[in-house]
Coordinates of C-alpha atoms in Angstrom, one line a residue:
Chain P
X73 CA 133.4 93.8 93.0
X74 CA 134.9 91.8 96.0
X75 CA 136.3 88.7 94.1
X76 CA 138.4 90.8 91.6
X77 CA 139.6 92.8 94.6
X78 CA 140.7 89.9 96.5
X79 CA 142.7 88.6 93.4
X80 CA 144.3 92.1 93.0
X81 CA 145.4 92.3 96.6
X82 CA 146.7 88.6 96.5
X83 CA 148.7 89.2 93.5
X84 CA 150.2 92.5 94.7
X85 CA 151.1 91.1 98.1
X86 CA 152.7 88.0 96.5
X87 CA 154.7 90.1 94.1
X88 CA 155.9 92.1 97.0
X89 CA 156.8 89.1 99.0
X90 CA 158.6 87.3 96.0
X91 CA 160.8 90.3 95.3
X92 CA 161.5 91.1 98.9
X93 CA 162.8 87.6 99.5
X94 CA 165.1 88.2 96.5
X95 CA 163.7 85.3 94.5
X96 CA 163.3 87.7 91.5
X97 CA 165.7 90.7 91.4
X98 CA 164.0 94.1 91.7
X99 CA 165.6 95.4 88.6
X100 CA 163.7 92.8 86.6
X101 CA 160.4 93.1 88.4
X102 CA 159.9 96.1 90.8
X103 CA 158.1 95.6 94.1
X104 CA 154.6 97.1 94.0
X105 CA 155.7 99.5 96.7
X106 CA 158.6 100.7 94.5
X107 CA 156.0 101.3 91.7
X108 CA 154.0 103.3 94.0
X109 CA 157.1 105.3 95.0
X110 CA 157.9 105.9 91.4
X111 CA 154.4 107.2 90.8
X112 CA 154.9 109.7 93.6
X113 CA 158.4 110.9 92.9
X114 CA 157.6 111.5 89.1
X115 CA 153.9 112.3 89.4
X116 CA 154.1 115.4 87.4
X117 CA 155.9 113.8 84.6
X118 CA 153.5 110.9 84.7
X119 CA 150.4 112.9 84.7
X120 CA 151.6 115.1 81.8
X121 CA 152.3 112.0 79.8
X122 CA 148.9 110.5 80.8
X123 CA 147.2 113.7 79.6
X124 CA 148.8 113.6 76.1
X125 CA 148.2 109.9 75.8
X126 CA 144.6 110.3 77.1
X127 CA 143.8 113.1 74.6
X128 CA 145.4 111.2 71.6
X129 CA 143.5 108.0 72.5
X130 CA 140.2 109.8 72.9
X131 CA 140.7 111.6 69.4
X132 CA 141.8 108.2 67.9
X133 CA 138.9 106.4 69.3
X134 CA 136.3 109.1 68.4
X135 CA 137.7 109.0 64.9
X136 CA 137.3 105.3 64.8
X137 CA 133.7 105.4 66.1
X138 CA 132.5 107.9 63.5
X139 CA 134.5 106.7 60.5
X140 CA 133.9 103.1 61.5
X141 CA 130.1 103.4 61.7
X142 CA 129.9 105.5 58.5
X143 CA 132.1 103.0 56.6
X144 CA 130.1 100.1 57.8
X145 CA 126.7 101.9 56.7
X146 CA 128.4 102.4 53.3
X147 CA 129.5 98.9 53.0
X148 CA 126.2 97.6 54.2
X149 CA 124.4 99.3 51.5
X150 CA 125.1 96.2 49.6
X151 CA 125.9 95.4 46.0
X152 CA 129.2 96.1 44.4
X153 CA 130.4 98.7 46.9
X154 CA 130.5 96.1 49.6
X155 CA 132.3 93.6 47.4
X156 CA 134.8 96.1 46.2
X157 CA 135.8 97.7 49.6
X158 CA 135.3 94.9 52.1
X159 CA 138.8 93.3 51.3
X160 CA 140.5 96.6 52.1
X161 CA 138.7 96.8 55.4
X162 CA 140.2 93.5 56.2
X163 CA 143.6 94.6 54.9
X164 CA 143.5 97.5 57.4
X165 CA 143.1 95.0 60.3
X166 CA 146.1 93.0 59.2
X167 CA 148.4 95.9 58.8
X168 CA 151.3 95.4 61.5
X169 CA 151.1 98.8 63.2
X170 CA 154.6 98.5 64.8
X171 CA 156.0 98.3 61.4
X172 CA 153.9 101.1 59.9
X173 CA 154.3 103.5 62.7
X174 CA 157.6 104.9 61.6
X175 CA 155.9 105.5 58.3
X176 CA 153.2 107.5 60.0
X177 CA 155.9 109.7 61.5
X178 CA 157.3 110.4 58.1
X179 CA 153.8 111.3 56.8
X180 CA 152.4 113.3 59.7
X181 CA 155.6 114.5 61.4
X182 CA 156.9 113.9 65.1
X183 CA 153.7 115.3 66.7
X184 CA 150.2 114.2 67.8
X185 CA 149.0 113.6 64.3
X186 CA 151.1 110.5 63.8
X187 CA 150.0 109.2 67.3
X188 CA 146.4 109.7 66.5
X189 CA 146.7 108.1 63.2
X190 CA 148.2 105.2 64.7
X191 CA 145.5 104.9 67.4
X192 CA 142.8 105.2 64.6
X193 CA 144.2 102.5 62.4
X194 CA 144.5 99.9 65.2
X195 CA 141.0 100.7 66.6
X196 CA 138.8 101.4 63.5
X197 CA 138.4 97.8 62.2
X198 CA 136.5 96.2 65.1
X199 CA 134.0 99.1 64.8
X200 CA 133.5 98.5 61.1
X201 CA 133.2 94.7 61.5
X202 CA 130.8 94.7 64.3
X203 CA 128.5 97.5 63.0
X204 CA 128.4 95.5 59.6
X205 CA 127.4 92.5 61.4
X206 CA 124.7 94.2 63.3
X207 CA 123.5 95.9 60.1
X208 CA 123.2 92.7 58.3
X209 CA 121.4 90.8 61.2
X210 CA 118.2 92.9 61.0
X211 CA 115.1 90.8 61.9
X212 CA 113.8 89.7 58.4
X213 CA 110.2 90.0 59.7
X214 CA 110.8 93.5 60.6
X215 CA 112.2 94.2 57.1
X216 CA 109.1 92.8 55.7
X217 CA 107.1 95.0 57.9
X218 CA 108.9 98.0 56.7
X219 CA 108.6 96.9 53.1
X220 CA 104.8 96.3 53.6
X221 CA 104.4 99.9 54.7
X222 CA 106.7 101.2 51.8
X223 CA 109.4 102.6 54.0
X224 CA 112.2 104.2 52.1
X225 CA 115.8 103.0 52.6
X226 CA 116.8 106.0 54.6
X227 CA 114.0 105.6 57.1
X228 CA 114.6 101.8 57.2
X229 CA 118.2 102.5 58.0
X230 CA 117.5 105.1 60.7
X231 CA 114.4 103.5 62.2
X232 CA 115.4 100.0 62.0
X233 CA 118.7 98.7 60.9
X234 CA 120.9 101.1 62.8
X235 CA 119.1 100.9 66.1
X236 CA 118.8 97.1 65.6
X237 CA 122.6 97.1 65.2
X238 CA 123.3 99.0 68.5
X239 CA 124.3 95.9 70.6
X240 CA 126.9 95.0 67.9
X241 CA 128.1 98.7 67.4
X242 CA 128.7 98.8 71.3
X243 CA 130.6 95.5 71.1
X244 CA 132.8 97.0 68.4
X245 CA 133.3 100.3 70.4
X246 CA 134.2 98.5 73.6
X247 CA 136.9 96.5 71.8
X248 CA 138.0 99.7 70.0
X249 CA 138.3 101.6 73.3
X250 CA 141.1 99.3 74.6
X251 CA 142.9 99.1 71.1
X252 CA 142.7 102.9 70.7
X253 CA 145.0 103.2 73.9
X254 CA 147.4 100.5 72.6
X255 CA 147.6 102.2 69.2
X256 CA 148.4 105.4 70.9
X257 CA 151.1 103.8 72.9
X258 CA 152.7 102.2 69.9
X259 CA 152.6 105.6 68.1
X260 CA 154.3 107.2 71.1
X261 CA 157.1 104.6 71.0
X262 CA 158.3 106.3 67.8
X263 CA 157.4 109.9 68.5
X264 CA 158.7 109.7 72.1
X265 CA 155.7 111.6 73.6
X266 CA 153.1 110.6 76.2
X267 CA 153.2 107.4 78.3
X268 CA 154.6 105.5 75.3
X269 CA 157.6 107.8 75.2
X270 CA 158.0 107.6 78.9
X271 CA 158.1 103.8 78.9
X272 CA 160.6 103.7 76.0
X273 CA 162.9 106.2 77.8
X274 CA 162.6 104.6 81.2
X275 CA 163.3 101.2 79.7
X276 CA 166.5 102.5 78.3
X277 CA 167.5 103.9 81.6
X278 CA 166.8 100.6 83.3
X279 CA 164.1 102.3 85.5
X280 CA 161.8 99.3 85.6
X281 CA 159.7 100.8 88.4
X282 CA 158.8 103.8 86.2
X283 CA 158.0 101.5 83.2
X284 CA 155.6 99.8 85.5
X285 CA 154.1 102.9 86.8
X286 CA 153.6 104.2 83.1
X287 CA 152.0 100.7 82.2
X288 CA 149.8 100.8 85.1
X289 CA 148.5 104.3 84.1
X290 CA 148.0 103.2 80.4
X291 CA 145.9 100.3 81.6
X292 CA 143.8 102.4 83.8
X293 CA 143.4 104.8 80.8
X294 CA 142.1 101.9 78.7
X295 CA 139.8 100.7 81.5
X296 CA 138.4 104.1 81.9
X297 CA 137.7 104.5 78.1
X298 CA 136.0 101.1 78.2
X299 CA 133.9 102.0 81.2
X300 CA 132.7 105.2 79.4
X301 CA 131.7 103.3 76.3
X302 CA 130.0 100.7 78.5
X303 CA 128.0 103.2 80.4
X304 CA 127.1 104.9 77.0
X305 CA 125.8 101.5 75.7
X306 CA 123.7 100.9 78.8
X307 CA 122.2 104.3 78.6
X308 CA 121.4 103.7 74.8
X309 CA 119.8 100.4 75.4
X310 CA 118.3 100.8 78.9
X311 CA 114.9 99.7 77.9
X312 CA 115.9 96.7 75.8
X313 CA 116.7 94.5 78.9
X314 CA 117.2 91.1 77.0
X315 CA 119.8 92.4 74.6
X316 CA 121.6 94.5 77.1
X317 CA 122.3 91.3 79.3
X318 CA 124.0 89.7 76.4
Chain R
X59 CA 94.4 83.6 43.3
X60 CA 94.6 81.6 40.1
X61 CA 96.7 78.6 39.6
X62 CA 99.3 80.0 42.0
X63 CA 102.7 78.3 42.1
X64 CA 106.0 79.1 44.0
X65 CA 109.2 77.2 43.4
X66 CA 112.2 78.3 45.3
X67 CA 115.6 78.4 43.7
X68 CA 117.1 74.8 44.2
X69 CA 113.9 73.2 43.0
X70 CA 111.9 73.2 46.3
X71 CA 108.2 73.5 45.3
X72 CA 106.5 75.3 48.2
X73 CA 103.1 76.0 46.5
X74 CA 101.6 74.0 43.6
X75 CA 98.5 75.1 41.8
X76 CA 96.4 76.9 44.3
X77 CA 93.3 78.6 43.1
X78 CA 91.3 80.4 45.7
X79 CA 88.8 83.3 45.8
X80 CA 88.2 85.1 49.0
X81 CA 85.3 87.4 49.1
X82 CA 85.7 90.8 51.0
X83 CA 85.0 90.6 54.6
X84 CA 85.4 86.9 55.0
X85 CA 87.2 85.2 57.9
X86 CA 89.2 82.5 56.3
X87 CA 91.4 80.0 58.1
X88 CA 94.2 78.3 56.3
X89 CA 95.1 75.1 57.9
X90 CA 98.0 72.8 57.1
X91 CA 100.9 70.8 58.5
X92 CA 104.0 72.7 59.5
X93 CA 106.2 73.6 56.7
X94 CA 103.6 73.0 54.0
X95 CA 104.0 76.4 52.3
X96 CA 101.2 78.2 54.2
X97 CA 103.5 81.1 55.0
X98 CA 104.8 81.4 51.5
X99 CA 101.1 81.6 50.2
X100 CA 100.5 84.4 52.8
X101 CA 103.6 86.2 51.9
X102 CA 102.5 86.2 48.2
X103 CA 99.1 87.5 49.1
X104 CA 100.8 90.3 51.1
X105 CA 103.1 91.0 48.1
X106 CA 106.2 90.3 50.0
X107 CA 107.0 87.3 47.7
X108 CA 106.3 86.8 44.1
X109 CA 104.7 83.6 42.6
X110 CA 106.7 81.8 39.9
X111 CA 103.4 80.9 38.2
X112 CA 99.8 82.1 38.2
X113 CA 98.3 85.3 39.3
X114 CA 97.1 87.0 42.3
X115 CA 94.5 89.6 42.1
X116 CA 93.8 91.8 45.2
X117 CA 91.0 94.2 45.4
X118 CA 92.0 95.4 48.8
X119 CA 94.7 98.0 49.1
X120 CA 95.4 98.4 52.8
X121 CA 97.0 95.1 53.9
X122 CA 98.3 94.5 57.4
X123 CA 100.3 91.5 58.4
X124 CA 100.9 89.9 61.8
X125 CA 103.9 87.6 62.2
X126 CA 104.4 84.5 64.1
X127 CA 106.1 86.4 66.9
X128 CA 105.3 89.9 68.0
X129 CA 108.4 91.5 66.3
X130 CA 108.2 94.7 68.1
X131 CA 111.0 97.3 68.1
X132 CA 112.6 96.8 71.6
X133 CA 113.7 100.5 71.7
X134 CA 110.2 101.9 71.3
X135 CA 107.2 101.9 73.8
X136 CA 104.0 100.2 72.8
X137 CA 102.5 103.5 71.7
X138 CA 105.4 104.3 69.4
X139 CA 105.6 100.7 68.2
X140 CA 101.9 100.8 67.2
X141 CA 102.2 104.1 65.5
X142 CA 105.1 103.0 63.4
X143 CA 103.2 102.1 60.2
X144 CA 101.6 105.4 60.2
X145 CA 104.9 107.1 60.8
X146 CA 106.4 105.3 57.8
X147 CA 103.6 106.4 55.7
X148 CA 104.1 110.1 56.7
X149 CA 101.0 110.6 58.9
X150 CA 101.3 113.6 61.3
X151 CA 102.4 112.9 64.9
X152 CA 99.0 114.1 66.3
X153 CA 96.9 112.0 64.0
X154 CA 99.1 108.8 64.4
X155 CA 99.2 109.0 68.1
X156 CA 95.4 109.4 68.2
X157 CA 95.1 106.4 65.9
X158 CA 97.5 104.4 67.9
X159 CA 95.8 105.0 71.2
X160 CA 92.6 103.8 69.7
X161 CA 94.1 100.7 68.5
X162 CA 95.8 99.9 71.7
X163 CA 92.5 100.5 73.5
X164 CA 90.8 98.0 71.3
X165 CA 93.2 95.2 72.2
X166 CA 93.0 96.0 75.8
X167 CA 96.5 97.4 76.5
X168 CA 95.6 101.0 77.3
X169 CA 97.4 100.8 80.7
X170 CA 100.6 99.6 79.0
X171 CA 100.9 102.1 76.2
X172 CA 104.2 103.6 77.7
X173 CA 105.8 100.3 78.6
X174 CA 108.6 98.8 76.5
X175 CA 108.2 95.4 74.9
X176 CA 110.7 93.8 77.4
X177 CA 108.4 94.7 80.2
X178 CA 105.4 92.9 78.7
X179 CA 104.3 89.3 78.8
X180 CA 104.1 87.3 75.6
X181 CA 100.4 87.7 75.2
X182 CA 100.6 91.5 75.8
X183 CA 103.3 91.6 73.2
X184 CA 101.3 89.8 70.7
X185 CA 98.3 92.2 71.4
X186 CA 100.5 95.2 70.7
X187 CA 101.5 93.4 67.5
X188 CA 97.9 93.0 66.6
X189 CA 97.2 96.7 67.5
X190 CA 100.1 97.7 65.1
X191 CA 98.4 95.9 62.2
X192 CA 95.0 97.4 63.1
X193 CA 96.3 101.0 63.3
X194 CA 96.3 101.4 59.5
X195 CA 92.6 100.5 59.5
X196 CA 93.3 97.6 57.1
X197 CA 90.7 96.0 54.8
X198 CA 92.7 92.9 54.8
X199 CA 94.5 91.4 57.8
X200 CA 97.0 88.6 57.2
X201 CA 97.9 86.6 60.2
X202 CA 100.9 83.9 60.1
X203 CA 100.3 81.6 63.1
X204 CA 100.2 84.6 65.3
X205 CA 99.4 82.8 68.6
X206 CA 101.4 79.6 68.0
X207 CA 104.1 80.5 70.6
X208 CA 101.6 81.4 73.4
X209 CA 100.2 79.3 76.1
X210 CA 96.7 77.8 75.8
X211 CA 94.9 80.2 78.1
X212 CA 96.5 83.3 76.5
X213 CA 95.9 81.9 73.1
X214 CA 92.0 81.1 73.5
X215 CA 91.5 84.5 75.0
X216 CA 93.2 86.2 72.0
X217 CA 91.0 84.0 69.8
X218 CA 88.0 85.5 71.2
X219 CA 89.4 89.0 71.1
X220 CA 90.3 88.6 67.4
X221 CA 87.0 87.3 66.5
X222 CA 85.3 90.2 68.3
X223 CA 87.5 92.7 66.5
X224 CA 86.5 91.2 63.2
X225 CA 82.9 91.4 64.1
X226 CA 83.4 95.2 64.8
X227 CA 85.5 96.0 61.7
X228 CA 84.7 93.3 59.1
X229 CA 87.8 93.3 57.2
X230 CA 89.0 90.3 55.2
X231 CA 90.9 88.1 57.5
X232 CA 93.3 85.3 56.3
X233 CA 94.4 83.3 59.5
X234 CA 97.1 80.7 58.9
X235 CA 97.5 78.2 61.6
X236 CA 98.3 74.5 62.2
X237 CA 95.9 74.3 65.1
X238 CA 92.6 72.5 64.2
X239 CA 90.6 73.9 67.2
X240 CA 91.9 77.5 66.4
X241 CA 90.7 77.3 62.8
X242 CA 87.4 75.9 63.7
X243 CA 86.8 78.4 66.4
X244 CA 87.7 81.5 64.6
X245 CA 86.8 81.1 60.9
X246 CA 83.7 81.2 58.7
X247 CA 85.5 79.2 56.2
X248 CA 88.5 77.0 56.3
X249 CA 90.9 75.5 53.6
X250 CA 93.0 72.7 54.4
X251 CA 96.3 72.5 52.6
X252 CA 98.3 69.3 51.9
X253 CA 102.0 68.8 52.9
X254 CA 104.4 70.5 50.7
X255 CA 103.9 71.5 47.9
X256 CA 100.8 73.0 49.2
X257 CA 97.5 72.1 47.4
X258 CA 94.0 72.7 48.7
X259 CA 92.4 69.4 49.9
X260 CA 89.5 70.7 51.7
X261 CA 87.4 74.0 51.4
X262 CA 84.7 74.1 53.8
X263 CA 82.2 76.7 55.4
X264 CA 82.1 76.8 59.2
X265 CA 78.7 77.5 60.5
X266 CA 79.1 78.2 64.1
X267 CA 77.3 81.5 64.5
X268 CA 78.6 85.1 64.4
X269 CA 79.8 85.5 68.0
X270 CA 81.9 82.7 69.4
X271 CA 82.5 82.1 73.1
X272 CA 84.9 79.7 74.7
X273 CA 81.9 77.5 75.7
X274 CA 81.6 76.7 71.9
X275 CA 84.7 74.4 72.2
X276 CA 82.6 72.0 74.2
X277 CA 79.7 71.7 71.7
X278 CA 79.2 68.7 69.6
X279 CA 78.9 71.0 66.4
X280 CA 82.4 72.2 67.1
X281 CA 83.8 68.7 67.6
X282 CA 82.2 67.7 64.4
X283 CA 83.9 70.5 62.5
X284 CA 87.3 69.8 64.1
X285 CA 87.0 66.0 63.2
X286 CA 86.3 67.0 59.5
X287 CA 89.2 69.3 59.4
X288 CA 91.4 66.6 61.2
X289 CA 90.5 63.9 58.6
X290 CA 91.2 66.3 55.7
X291 CA 94.6 67.2 57.4
X292 CA 95.5 63.5 57.8
X293 CA 94.5 62.7 54.4
X294 CA 96.5 65.5 52.7
X295 CA 99.5 64.9 55.0
X296 CA 100.4 61.5 53.4
X297 CA 102.5 61.8 50.4
X298 CA 100.5 60.9 47.2

């Protein structure tokens, strides 16, 4: 914990020093103390925005987790299903969300649905891809073992392939946690709600300190979501040791 | 096994014309150089792979297989790993736990039944794997170089343990190995396979008594058997 704290404090002090000396104008880069002041003066507004962004991110992420894992299981069932649908899963990933966000607003209206959809589209792919990788990497000897004892495909999935894929699933979920927040913010740029909307408005009003305050909160939100997923992963694999260290 | 043959796509011939009869209750060692097709042969006996020519007839129905490494499920305790085969076959929880405890006891892991694989040593994991094979009360036990990854001391002690288990249970055992001393120590009959494609170059009875102890490894009779297997192995190893 200490080394990153030292880096953080150094960077903050350096930014404060540089802007105070006037090397960079404070309407371009606000001083850390200005950001702190902005958080204090608009705390109510920021917290409300944080709440709506947080809720949308959480819903978007949960949707991604459930839909992504189910999709991966369907895709990993092999055969033509996988061949037919996998390209579209890749297609999802390459969709430029900034360009499609206005469309989402047309489809879902200017409310939370559009934001959640944006969050979901951005974060679902890593869940699918990583779960799929995990489901495909089942130890061949253990598959033989399950075949030898005539296990059905459902019990092979539940007792072998899915738990075996856990480390990969959580890798996907960790990536998705950060992306879900990014997707939410992008959606909010268009709908004008939450932290994304706040960033957009503050930017137009040249309130750079408020932009930074909102940015800081959205990063903290991403980190918090990431930490929750991480803790869940640790809990799920607490007895594995070796794979948890990966 | 009658004129068994297995060719993989791409033309690699793993097994070429192997005919072999294994009477029930025999302890057979299959010895051959690495990559000679021993594992392929064993997988075909287990029904995990199919021959491209020839036939296999198996009178025993309860087959158990032990792999090169322990291959336990890391998220299950020893007890739940060992009971897995019964669970997959739909045996009730109470019955399978009783059977699993018994098998764990037999391999001497009773104190570790509630530990996870990551908490065990390599030898203990292998013993758990052995218990998992024994839990179904198999009449045929197939082992694919099970102790190859272990250190010498652990390996020799597991050899003794396996031999004793066989004396108690008298199931058919086919033990694949590339270790000459292991084959000589464990089995009542050894076949030596040539380099790929596998053919039988030697089929010999090993008369070293029923119970085998580590002291046997120093006896002249043991050395003579080892030499016999070695010369067959070397003879078969050169491409004809």
